PDB file of C-alpha atoms in Angstrom:
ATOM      1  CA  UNK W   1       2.826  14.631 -10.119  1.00 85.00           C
ATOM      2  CA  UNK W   2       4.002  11.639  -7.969  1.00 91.00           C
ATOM      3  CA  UNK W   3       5.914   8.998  -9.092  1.00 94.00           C
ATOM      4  CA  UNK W   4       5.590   5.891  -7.033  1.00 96.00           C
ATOM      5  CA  UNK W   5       8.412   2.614  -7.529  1.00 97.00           C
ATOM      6  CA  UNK W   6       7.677  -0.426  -5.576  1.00 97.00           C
ATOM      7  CA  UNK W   7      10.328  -3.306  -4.742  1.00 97.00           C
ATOM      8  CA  UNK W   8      10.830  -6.055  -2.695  1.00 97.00           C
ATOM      9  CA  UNK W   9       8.264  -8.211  -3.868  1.00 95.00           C
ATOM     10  CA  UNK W  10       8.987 -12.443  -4.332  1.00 97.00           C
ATOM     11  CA  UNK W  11       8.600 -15.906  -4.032  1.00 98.00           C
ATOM     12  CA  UNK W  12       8.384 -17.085  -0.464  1.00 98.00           C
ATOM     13  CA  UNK W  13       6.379 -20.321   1.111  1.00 98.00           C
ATOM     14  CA  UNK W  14       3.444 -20.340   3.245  1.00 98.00           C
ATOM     15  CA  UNK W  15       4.301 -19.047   6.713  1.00 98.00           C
ATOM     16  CA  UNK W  16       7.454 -16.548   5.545  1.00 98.00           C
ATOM     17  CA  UNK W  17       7.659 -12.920   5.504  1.00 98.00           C
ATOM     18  CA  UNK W  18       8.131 -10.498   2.268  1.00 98.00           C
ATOM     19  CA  UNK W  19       8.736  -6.789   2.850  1.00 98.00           C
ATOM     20  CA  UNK W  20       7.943  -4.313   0.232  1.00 98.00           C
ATOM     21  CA  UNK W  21       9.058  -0.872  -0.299  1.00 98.00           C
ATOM     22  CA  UNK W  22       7.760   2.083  -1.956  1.00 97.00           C
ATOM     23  CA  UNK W  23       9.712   4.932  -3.297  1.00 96.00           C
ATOM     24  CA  UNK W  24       7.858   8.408  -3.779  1.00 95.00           C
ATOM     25  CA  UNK W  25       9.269  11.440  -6.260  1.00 91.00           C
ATOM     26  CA  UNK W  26       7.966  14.402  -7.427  1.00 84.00           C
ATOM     27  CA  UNK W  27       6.070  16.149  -5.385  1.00 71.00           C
ATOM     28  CA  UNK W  28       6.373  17.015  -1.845  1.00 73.00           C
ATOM     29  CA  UNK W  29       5.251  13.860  -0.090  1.00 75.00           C
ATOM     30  CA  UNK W  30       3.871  15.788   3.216  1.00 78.00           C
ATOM     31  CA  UNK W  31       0.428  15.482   2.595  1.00 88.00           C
ATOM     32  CA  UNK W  32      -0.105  12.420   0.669  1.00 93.00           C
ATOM     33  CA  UNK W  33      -2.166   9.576   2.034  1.00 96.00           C
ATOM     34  CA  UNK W  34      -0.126   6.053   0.908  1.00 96.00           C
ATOM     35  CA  UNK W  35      -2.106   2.803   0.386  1.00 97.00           C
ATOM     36  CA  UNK W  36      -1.054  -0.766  -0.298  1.00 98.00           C
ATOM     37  CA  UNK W  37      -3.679  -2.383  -3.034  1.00 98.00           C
ATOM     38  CA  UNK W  38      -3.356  -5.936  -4.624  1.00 98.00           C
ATOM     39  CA  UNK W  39      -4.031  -7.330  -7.635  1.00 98.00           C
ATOM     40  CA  UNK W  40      -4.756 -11.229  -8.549  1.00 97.00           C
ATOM     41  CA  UNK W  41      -5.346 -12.759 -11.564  1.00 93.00           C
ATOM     42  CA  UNK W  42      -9.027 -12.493 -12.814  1.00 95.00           C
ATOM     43  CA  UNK W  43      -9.696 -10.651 -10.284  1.00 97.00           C
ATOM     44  CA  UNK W  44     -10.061  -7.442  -9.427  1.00 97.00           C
ATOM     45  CA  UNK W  45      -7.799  -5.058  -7.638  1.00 98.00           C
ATOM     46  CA  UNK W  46      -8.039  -4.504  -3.705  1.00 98.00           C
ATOM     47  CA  UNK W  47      -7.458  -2.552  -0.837  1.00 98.00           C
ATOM     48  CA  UNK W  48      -5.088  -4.151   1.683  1.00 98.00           C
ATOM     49  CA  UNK W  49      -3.544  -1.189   3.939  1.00 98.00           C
ATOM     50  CA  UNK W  50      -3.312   2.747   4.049  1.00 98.00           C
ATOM     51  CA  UNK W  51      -1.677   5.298   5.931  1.00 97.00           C
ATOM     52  CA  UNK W  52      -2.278   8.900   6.490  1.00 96.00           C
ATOM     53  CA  UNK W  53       0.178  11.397   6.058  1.00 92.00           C
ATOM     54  CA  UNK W  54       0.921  11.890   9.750  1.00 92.00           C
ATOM     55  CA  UNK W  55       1.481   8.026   9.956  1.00 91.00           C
ATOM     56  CA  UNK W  56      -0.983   8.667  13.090  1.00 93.00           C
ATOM     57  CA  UNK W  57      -4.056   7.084  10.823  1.00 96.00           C
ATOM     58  CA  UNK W  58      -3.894   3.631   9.292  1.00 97.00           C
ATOM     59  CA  UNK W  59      -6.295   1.058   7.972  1.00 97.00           C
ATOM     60  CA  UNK W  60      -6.316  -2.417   7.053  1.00 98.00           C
ATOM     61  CA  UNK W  61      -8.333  -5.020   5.314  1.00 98.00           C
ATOM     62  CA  UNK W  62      -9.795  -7.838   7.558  1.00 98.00           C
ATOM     63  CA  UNK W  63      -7.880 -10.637   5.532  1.00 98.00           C
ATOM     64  CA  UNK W  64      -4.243  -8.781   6.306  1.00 98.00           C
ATOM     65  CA  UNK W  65      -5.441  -7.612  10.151  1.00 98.00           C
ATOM     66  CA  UNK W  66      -2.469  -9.134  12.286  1.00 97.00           C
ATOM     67  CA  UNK W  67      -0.134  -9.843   9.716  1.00 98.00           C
ATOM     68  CA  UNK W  68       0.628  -7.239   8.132  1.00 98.00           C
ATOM     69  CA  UNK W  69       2.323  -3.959   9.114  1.00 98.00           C
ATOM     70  CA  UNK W  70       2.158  -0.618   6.969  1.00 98.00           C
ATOM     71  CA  UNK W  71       4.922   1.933   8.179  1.00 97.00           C
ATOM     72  CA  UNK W  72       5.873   5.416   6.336  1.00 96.00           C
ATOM     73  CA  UNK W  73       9.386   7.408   6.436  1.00 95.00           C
ATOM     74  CA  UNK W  74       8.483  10.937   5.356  1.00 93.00           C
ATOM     75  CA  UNK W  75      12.209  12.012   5.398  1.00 92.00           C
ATOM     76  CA  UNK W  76      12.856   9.767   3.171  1.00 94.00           C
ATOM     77  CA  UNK W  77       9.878   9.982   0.962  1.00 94.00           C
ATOM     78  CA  UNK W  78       8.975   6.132   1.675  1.00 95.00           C
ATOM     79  CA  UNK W  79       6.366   3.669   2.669  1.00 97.00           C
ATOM     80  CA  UNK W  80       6.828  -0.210   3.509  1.00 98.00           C
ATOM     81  CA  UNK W  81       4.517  -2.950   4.307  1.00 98.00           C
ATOM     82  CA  UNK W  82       5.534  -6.063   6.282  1.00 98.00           C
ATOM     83  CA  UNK W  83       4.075  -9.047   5.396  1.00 98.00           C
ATOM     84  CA  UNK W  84       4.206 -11.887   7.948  1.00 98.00           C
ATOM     85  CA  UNK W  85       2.183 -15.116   8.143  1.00 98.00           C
ATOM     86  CA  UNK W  86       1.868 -15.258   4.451  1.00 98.00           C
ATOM     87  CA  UNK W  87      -0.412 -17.235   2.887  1.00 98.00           C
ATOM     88  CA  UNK W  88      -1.505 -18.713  -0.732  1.00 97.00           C
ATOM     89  CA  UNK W  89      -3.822 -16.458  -1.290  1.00 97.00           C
ATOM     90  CA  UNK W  90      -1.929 -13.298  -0.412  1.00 98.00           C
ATOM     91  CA  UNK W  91      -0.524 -14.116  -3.918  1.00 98.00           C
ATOM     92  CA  UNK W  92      -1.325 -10.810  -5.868  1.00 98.00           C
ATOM     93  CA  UNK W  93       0.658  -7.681  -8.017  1.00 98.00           C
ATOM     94  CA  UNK W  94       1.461  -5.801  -5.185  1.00 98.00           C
ATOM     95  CA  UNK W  95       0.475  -1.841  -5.791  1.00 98.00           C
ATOM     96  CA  UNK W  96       1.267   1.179  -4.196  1.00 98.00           C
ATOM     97  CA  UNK W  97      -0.708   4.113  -4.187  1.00 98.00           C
ATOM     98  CA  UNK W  98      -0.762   7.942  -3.333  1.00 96.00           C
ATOM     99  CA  UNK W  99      -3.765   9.996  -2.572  1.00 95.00           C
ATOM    100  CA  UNK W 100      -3.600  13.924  -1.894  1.00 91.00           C
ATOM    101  CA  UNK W 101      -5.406  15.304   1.700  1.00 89.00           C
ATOM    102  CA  UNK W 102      -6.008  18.641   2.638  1.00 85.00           C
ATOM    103  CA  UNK W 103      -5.770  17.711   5.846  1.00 85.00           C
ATOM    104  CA  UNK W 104      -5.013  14.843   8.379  1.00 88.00           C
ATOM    105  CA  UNK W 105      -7.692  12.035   7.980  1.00 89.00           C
ATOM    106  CA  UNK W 106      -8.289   8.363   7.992  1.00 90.00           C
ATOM    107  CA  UNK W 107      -6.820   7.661   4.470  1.00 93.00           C
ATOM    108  CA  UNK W 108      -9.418   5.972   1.936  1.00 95.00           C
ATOM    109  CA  UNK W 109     -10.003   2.505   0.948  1.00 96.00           C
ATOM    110  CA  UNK W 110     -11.316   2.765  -2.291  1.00 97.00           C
ATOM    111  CA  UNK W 111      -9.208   2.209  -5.872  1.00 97.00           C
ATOM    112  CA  UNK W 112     -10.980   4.777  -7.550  1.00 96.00           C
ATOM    113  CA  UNK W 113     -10.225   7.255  -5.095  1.00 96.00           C
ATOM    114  CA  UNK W 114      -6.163   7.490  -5.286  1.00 96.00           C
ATOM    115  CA  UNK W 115      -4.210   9.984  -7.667  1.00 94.00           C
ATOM    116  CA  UNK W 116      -0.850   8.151  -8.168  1.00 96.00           C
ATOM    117  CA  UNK W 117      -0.007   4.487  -8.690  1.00 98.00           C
ATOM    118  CA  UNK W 118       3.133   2.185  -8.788  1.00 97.00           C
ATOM    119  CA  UNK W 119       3.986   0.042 -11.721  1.00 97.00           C
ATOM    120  CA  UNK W 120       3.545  -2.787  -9.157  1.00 98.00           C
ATOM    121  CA  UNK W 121       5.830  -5.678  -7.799  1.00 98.00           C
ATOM    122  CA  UNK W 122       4.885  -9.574  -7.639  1.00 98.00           C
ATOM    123  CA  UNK W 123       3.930 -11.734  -4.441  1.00 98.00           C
ATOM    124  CA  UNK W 124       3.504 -15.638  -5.194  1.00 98.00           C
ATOM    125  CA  UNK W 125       3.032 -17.329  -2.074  1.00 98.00           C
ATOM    126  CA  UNK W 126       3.499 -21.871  -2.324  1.00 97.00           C
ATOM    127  CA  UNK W 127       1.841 -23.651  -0.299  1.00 94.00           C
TER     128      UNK W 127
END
């Protein structure tokens, strides 16, 4: 079992920069793929960014390409994403996710596919 505790989230205007955090427990996190999925209303949820365990494997979604960063601290069991050039629609619930690998690998896109989820922090970007 992973338990997964996001923070950082906020109000910001168009242009600014939010950083989130994610704080893992439980189980060791060494081999845990960690995605960033949103969520806005009436609609439904998203991928946005993943890491592999390594940190050496990441993905992004075309809408977040260039403006947002996902980084990983295995030491201390956490994963951030830096959000820059934010925009209206980047408004969301802001999830984070964990999803177990035997080994090193591009880390998944897909909802379905993760194990462990965050309660979820909120993102309202004014224009």
């Amino acid at each position: 079992q992973v338990q997964l505790v996001e923070s950082g989230g906020g109000s910001v205007q168009a242009g600014g920069s939010l950083a989130l955090s994610c704080a893992a427990s439980g189980r060791t996190f060494s081999g845990y793929a960690m995605g960033w999925f949103r969520q806005a209303p009436g609609k439904e949820r998203e991928f946005v960014a993943a890491m592999s365990w390594s940190g050496g494997k990441t993905s992004y979604a075309d809408s977040v390409k260039g403006r947002f960063t996902i980084s990983r601290d295995n030491a201390k069991n956490m994963v951030y994403l830096q959000m820059n050039s934010l925009k209206p629609e980047d408004t969301a619930v802001y999830y984070c996710a964990a999803k177990w690998y035997i080994w090193e690998t591009m880390p998944s896109t897909r909802v379905y596919e993760y194990d462990y989820w965050g309660q979820g922090t909120q993102v309202t970007v004014s224009s």
